[in-house]
mmCIF file of C-alpha atoms and ligand atoms in Angstrom:
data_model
loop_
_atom_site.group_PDB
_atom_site.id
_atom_site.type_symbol
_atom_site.label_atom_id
_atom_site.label_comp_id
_atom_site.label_asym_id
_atom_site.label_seq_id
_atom_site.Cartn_x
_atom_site.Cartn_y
_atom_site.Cartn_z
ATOM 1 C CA UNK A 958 60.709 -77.790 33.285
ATOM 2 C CA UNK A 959 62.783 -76.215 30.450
ATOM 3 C CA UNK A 960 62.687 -74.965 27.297
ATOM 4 C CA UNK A 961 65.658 -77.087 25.831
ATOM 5 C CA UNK A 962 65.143 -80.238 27.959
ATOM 6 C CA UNK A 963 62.557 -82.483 27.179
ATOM 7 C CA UNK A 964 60.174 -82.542 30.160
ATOM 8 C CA UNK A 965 61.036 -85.215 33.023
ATOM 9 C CA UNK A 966 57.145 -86.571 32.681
ATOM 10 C CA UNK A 967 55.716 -87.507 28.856
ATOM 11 C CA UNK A 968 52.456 -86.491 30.566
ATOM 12 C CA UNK A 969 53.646 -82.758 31.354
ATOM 13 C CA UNK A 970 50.267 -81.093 30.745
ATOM 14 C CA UNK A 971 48.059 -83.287 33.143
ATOM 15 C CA UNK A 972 48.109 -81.615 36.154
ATOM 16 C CA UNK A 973 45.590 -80.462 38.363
ATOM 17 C CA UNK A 974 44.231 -77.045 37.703
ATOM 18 C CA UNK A 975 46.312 -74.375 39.882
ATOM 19 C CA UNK A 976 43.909 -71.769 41.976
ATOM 20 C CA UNK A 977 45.621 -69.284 40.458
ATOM 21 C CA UNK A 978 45.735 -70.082 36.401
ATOM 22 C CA UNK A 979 42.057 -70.994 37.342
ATOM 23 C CA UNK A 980 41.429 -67.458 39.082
ATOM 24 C CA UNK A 981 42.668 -66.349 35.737
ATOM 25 C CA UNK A 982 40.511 -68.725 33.473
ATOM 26 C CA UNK A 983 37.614 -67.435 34.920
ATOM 27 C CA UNK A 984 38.793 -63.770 34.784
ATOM 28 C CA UNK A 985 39.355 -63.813 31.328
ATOM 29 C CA UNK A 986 36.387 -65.680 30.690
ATOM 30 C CA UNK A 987 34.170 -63.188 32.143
ATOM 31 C CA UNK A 988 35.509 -60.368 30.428
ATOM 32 C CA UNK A 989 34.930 -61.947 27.366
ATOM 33 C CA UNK A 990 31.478 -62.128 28.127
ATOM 34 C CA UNK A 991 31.424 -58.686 29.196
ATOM 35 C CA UNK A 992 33.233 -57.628 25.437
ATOM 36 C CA UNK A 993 30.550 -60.296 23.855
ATOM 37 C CA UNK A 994 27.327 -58.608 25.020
ATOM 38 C CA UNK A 995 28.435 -54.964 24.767
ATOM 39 C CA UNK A 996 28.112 -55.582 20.897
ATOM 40 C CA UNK A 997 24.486 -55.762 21.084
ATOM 41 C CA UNK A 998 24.488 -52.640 23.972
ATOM 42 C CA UNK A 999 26.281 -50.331 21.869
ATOM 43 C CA UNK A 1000 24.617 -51.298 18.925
ATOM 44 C CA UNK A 1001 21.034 -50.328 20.827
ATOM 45 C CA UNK A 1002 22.305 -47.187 22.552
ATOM 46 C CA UNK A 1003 25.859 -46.340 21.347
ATOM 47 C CA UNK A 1004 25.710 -43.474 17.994
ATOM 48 C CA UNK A 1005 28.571 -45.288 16.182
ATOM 49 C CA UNK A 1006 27.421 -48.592 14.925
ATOM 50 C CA UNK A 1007 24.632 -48.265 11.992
ATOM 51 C CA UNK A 1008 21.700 -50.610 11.610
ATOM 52 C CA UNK A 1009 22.999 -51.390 7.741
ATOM 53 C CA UNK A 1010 21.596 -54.002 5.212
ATOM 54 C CA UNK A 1011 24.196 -55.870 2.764
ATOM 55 C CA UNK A 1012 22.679 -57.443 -0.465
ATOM 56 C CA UNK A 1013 24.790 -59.089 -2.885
ATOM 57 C CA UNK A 1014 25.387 -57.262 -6.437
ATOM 58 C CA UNK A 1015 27.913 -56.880 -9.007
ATOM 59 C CA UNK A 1016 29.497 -53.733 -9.887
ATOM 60 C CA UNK A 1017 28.194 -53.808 -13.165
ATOM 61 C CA UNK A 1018 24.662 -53.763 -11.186
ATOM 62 C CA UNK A 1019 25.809 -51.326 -8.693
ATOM 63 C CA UNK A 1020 27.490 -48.969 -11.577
ATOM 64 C CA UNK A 1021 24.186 -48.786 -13.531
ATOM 65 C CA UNK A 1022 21.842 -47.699 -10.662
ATOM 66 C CA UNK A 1023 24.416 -44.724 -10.088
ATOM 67 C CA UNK A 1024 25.240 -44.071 -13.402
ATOM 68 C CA UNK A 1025 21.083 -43.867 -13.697
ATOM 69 C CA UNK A 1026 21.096 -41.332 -10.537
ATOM 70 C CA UNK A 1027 24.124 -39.306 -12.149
ATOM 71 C CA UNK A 1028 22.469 -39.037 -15.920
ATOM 72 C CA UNK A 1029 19.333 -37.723 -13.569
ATOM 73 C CA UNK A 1030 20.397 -35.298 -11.054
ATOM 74 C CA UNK A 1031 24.363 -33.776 -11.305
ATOM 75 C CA UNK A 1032 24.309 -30.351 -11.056
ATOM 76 C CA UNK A 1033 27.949 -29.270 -11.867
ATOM 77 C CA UNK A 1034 31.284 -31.224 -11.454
ATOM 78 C CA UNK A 1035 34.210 -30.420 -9.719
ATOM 79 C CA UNK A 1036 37.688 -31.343 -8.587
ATOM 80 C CA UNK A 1037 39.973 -32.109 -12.033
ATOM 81 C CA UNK A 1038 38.656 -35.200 -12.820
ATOM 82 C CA UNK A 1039 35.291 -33.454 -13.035
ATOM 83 C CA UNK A 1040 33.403 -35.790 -10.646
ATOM 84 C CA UNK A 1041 29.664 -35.340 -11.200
ATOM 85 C CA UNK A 1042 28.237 -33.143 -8.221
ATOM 86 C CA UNK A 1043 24.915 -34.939 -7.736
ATOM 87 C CA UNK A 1044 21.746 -33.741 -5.671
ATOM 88 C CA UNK A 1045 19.424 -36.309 -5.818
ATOM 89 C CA UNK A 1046 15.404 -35.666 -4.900
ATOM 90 C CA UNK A 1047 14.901 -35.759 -1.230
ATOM 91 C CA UNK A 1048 14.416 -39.102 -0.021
ATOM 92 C CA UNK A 1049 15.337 -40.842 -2.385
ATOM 93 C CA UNK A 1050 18.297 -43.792 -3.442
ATOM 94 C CA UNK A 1051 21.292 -42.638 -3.121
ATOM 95 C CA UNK A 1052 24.596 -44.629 -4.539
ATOM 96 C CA UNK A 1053 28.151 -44.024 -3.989
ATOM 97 C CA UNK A 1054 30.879 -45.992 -5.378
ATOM 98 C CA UNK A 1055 34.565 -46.506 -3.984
ATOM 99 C CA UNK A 1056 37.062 -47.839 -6.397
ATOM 100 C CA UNK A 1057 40.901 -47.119 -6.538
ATOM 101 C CA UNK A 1058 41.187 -44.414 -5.685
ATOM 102 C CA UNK A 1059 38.259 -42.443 -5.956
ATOM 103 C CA UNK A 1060 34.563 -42.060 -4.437
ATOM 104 C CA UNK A 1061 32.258 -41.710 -6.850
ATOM 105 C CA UNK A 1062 29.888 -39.467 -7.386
ATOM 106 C CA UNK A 1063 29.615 -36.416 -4.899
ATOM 107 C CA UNK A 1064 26.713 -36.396 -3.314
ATOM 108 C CA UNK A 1065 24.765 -33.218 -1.977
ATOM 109 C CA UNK A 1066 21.655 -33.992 0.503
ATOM 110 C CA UNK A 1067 18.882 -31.890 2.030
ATOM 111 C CA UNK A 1068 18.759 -31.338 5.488
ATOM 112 C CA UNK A 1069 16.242 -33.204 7.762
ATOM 113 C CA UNK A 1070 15.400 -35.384 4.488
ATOM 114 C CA UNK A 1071 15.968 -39.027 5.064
ATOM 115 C CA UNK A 1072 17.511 -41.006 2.131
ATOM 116 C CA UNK A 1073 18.572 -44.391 1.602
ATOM 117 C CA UNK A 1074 22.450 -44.488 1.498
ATOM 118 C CA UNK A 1075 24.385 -47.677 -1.379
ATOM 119 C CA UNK A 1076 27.808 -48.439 -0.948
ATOM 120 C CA UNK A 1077 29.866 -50.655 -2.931
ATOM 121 C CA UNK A 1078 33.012 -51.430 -3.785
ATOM 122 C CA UNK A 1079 34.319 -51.432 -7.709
ATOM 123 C CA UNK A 1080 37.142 -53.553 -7.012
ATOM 124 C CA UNK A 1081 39.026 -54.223 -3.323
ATOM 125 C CA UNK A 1082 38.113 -53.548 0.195
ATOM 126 C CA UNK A 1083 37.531 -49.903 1.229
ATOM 127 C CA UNK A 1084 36.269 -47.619 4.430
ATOM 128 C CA UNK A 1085 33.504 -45.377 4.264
ATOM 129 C CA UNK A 1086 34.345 -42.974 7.047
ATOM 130 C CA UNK A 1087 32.473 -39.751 7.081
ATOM 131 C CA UNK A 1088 34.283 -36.676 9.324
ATOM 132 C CA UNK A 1089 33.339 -35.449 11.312
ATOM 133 C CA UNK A 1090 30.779 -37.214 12.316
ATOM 134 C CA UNK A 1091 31.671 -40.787 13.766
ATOM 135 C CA UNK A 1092 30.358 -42.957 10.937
ATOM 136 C CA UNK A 1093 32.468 -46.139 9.923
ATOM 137 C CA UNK A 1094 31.122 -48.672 7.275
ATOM 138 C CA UNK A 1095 32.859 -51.489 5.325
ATOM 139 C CA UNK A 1096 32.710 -51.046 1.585
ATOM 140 C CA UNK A 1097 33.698 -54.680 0.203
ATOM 141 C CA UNK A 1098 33.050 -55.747 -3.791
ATOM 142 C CA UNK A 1099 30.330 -58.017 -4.439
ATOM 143 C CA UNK A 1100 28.116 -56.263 -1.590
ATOM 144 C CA UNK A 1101 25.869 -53.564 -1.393
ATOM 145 C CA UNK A 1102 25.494 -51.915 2.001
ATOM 146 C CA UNK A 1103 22.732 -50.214 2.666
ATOM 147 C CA UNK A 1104 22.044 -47.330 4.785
ATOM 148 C CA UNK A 1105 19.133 -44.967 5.656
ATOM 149 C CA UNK A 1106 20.867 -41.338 6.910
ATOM 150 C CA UNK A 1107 19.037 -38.391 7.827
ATOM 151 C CA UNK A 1108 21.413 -35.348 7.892
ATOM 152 C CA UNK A 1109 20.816 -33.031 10.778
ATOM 153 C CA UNK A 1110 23.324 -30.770 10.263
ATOM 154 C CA UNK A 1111 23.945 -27.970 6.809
ATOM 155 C CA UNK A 1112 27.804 -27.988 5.559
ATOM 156 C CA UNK A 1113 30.618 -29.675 3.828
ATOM 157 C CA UNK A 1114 31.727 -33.397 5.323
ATOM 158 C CA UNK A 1115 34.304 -35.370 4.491
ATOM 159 C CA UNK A 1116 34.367 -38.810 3.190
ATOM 160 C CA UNK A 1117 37.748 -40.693 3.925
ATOM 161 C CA UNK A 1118 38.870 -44.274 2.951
ATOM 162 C CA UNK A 1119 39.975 -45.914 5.971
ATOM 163 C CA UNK A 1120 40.783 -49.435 5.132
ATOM 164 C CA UNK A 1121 44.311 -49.459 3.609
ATOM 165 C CA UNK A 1122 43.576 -50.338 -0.336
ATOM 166 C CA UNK A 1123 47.224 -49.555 -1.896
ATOM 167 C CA UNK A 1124 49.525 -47.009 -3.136
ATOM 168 C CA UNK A 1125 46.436 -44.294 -3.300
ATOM 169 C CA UNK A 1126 44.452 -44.846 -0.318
ATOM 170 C CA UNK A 1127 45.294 -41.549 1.158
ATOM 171 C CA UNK A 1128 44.442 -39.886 -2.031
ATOM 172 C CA UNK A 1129 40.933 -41.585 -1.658
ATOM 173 C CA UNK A 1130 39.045 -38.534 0.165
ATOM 174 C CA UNK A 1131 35.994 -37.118 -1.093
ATOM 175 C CA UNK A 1132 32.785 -34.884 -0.074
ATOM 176 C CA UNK A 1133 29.334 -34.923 0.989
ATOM 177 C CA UNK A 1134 27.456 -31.698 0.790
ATOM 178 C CA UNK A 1135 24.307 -31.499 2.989
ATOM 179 C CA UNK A 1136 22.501 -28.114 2.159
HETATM 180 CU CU1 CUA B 1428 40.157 -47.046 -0.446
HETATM 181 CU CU2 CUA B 1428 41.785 -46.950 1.256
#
């Protein structure tokens, strides 16, 4: 056959299935099933993947829980836009907004005190990614993720967006305080 001929037979495809291209059917085939249930196995024993809820909400919802938790518990503010440094009671709600291109507020946890971790998005699609641990989560308007974290470890982390949302995604890096 070739590409700028048409092909001698109108009925080009129906031929019987070659050993080989079925050899590699099957091959494929099987390694998608191997790809399919290693979702579930990492999600049982692999670290990375987080057993998170997703509600639906508004950010006018969303924006009044944390503005509620911000009126409540800042402590100081830093960086110059004088984002609200917030240390919320242990084990309590904790919200955290992303918006371009900014996370909003700071939030400072107690060790070995398990709280329950919102996420939502103000406006487009954005990555939660926490450094250096290995902690990935979708941020996406019009959902609330939910989370439950327990940091085991004092110090200063790093919150970095890491879905591409526009001219100030790299700008979009923030902190998370665990004392
Ligand atoms: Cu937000 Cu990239």
């Amino acid at each position: 056959m070739s590409a700028i001929l048409p092909p001698a037979s109108p009925v080009w495809w129906k031929q019987p299935l070659d050993r080989v291209e079925a050899t590699w059917i099957l091959l494929a085939f099987a390694w998608c099933l191997v790809m399919f249930f290693m979702m579930p196995y990492w999600h049982i024993f692999g670290k990375q993947n987080l057993s998170n809820e997703a509600y639906r909400t508004s950010p006018e919802m969303f924006a009044k829980k944390a503005q509620a938790m911000v009126d409540q518990s800042t402590v100081r503010t830093e960086t110059a836009e004088k984002v609200p440094v917030v240390h919320p009671p242990a084990g309590s709600d904790v919200y955290l907004i992303a918006r371009l291109w900014q996370w909003w507020p700071i939030l400072e946890l107690e060790k070995g005190k398990s709280y329950r971790l919102h996420l939502t998005s103000m406006d487009y699609q954005h990555g939660f990614s926490l450094q250096p641990e290995n902690i990935n989560l979708q941020v996406l308007p019009g959902y609330e993720m939910v989370v439950t974290v327990t940091p085991n470890r004092e110090g200063s982390y790093a919150i970095v967006c890491n879905e591409f949302c526009g001219i100030g995604h790299h700008k979009m890096v923030s902190k998370l305080y665990v004392k």
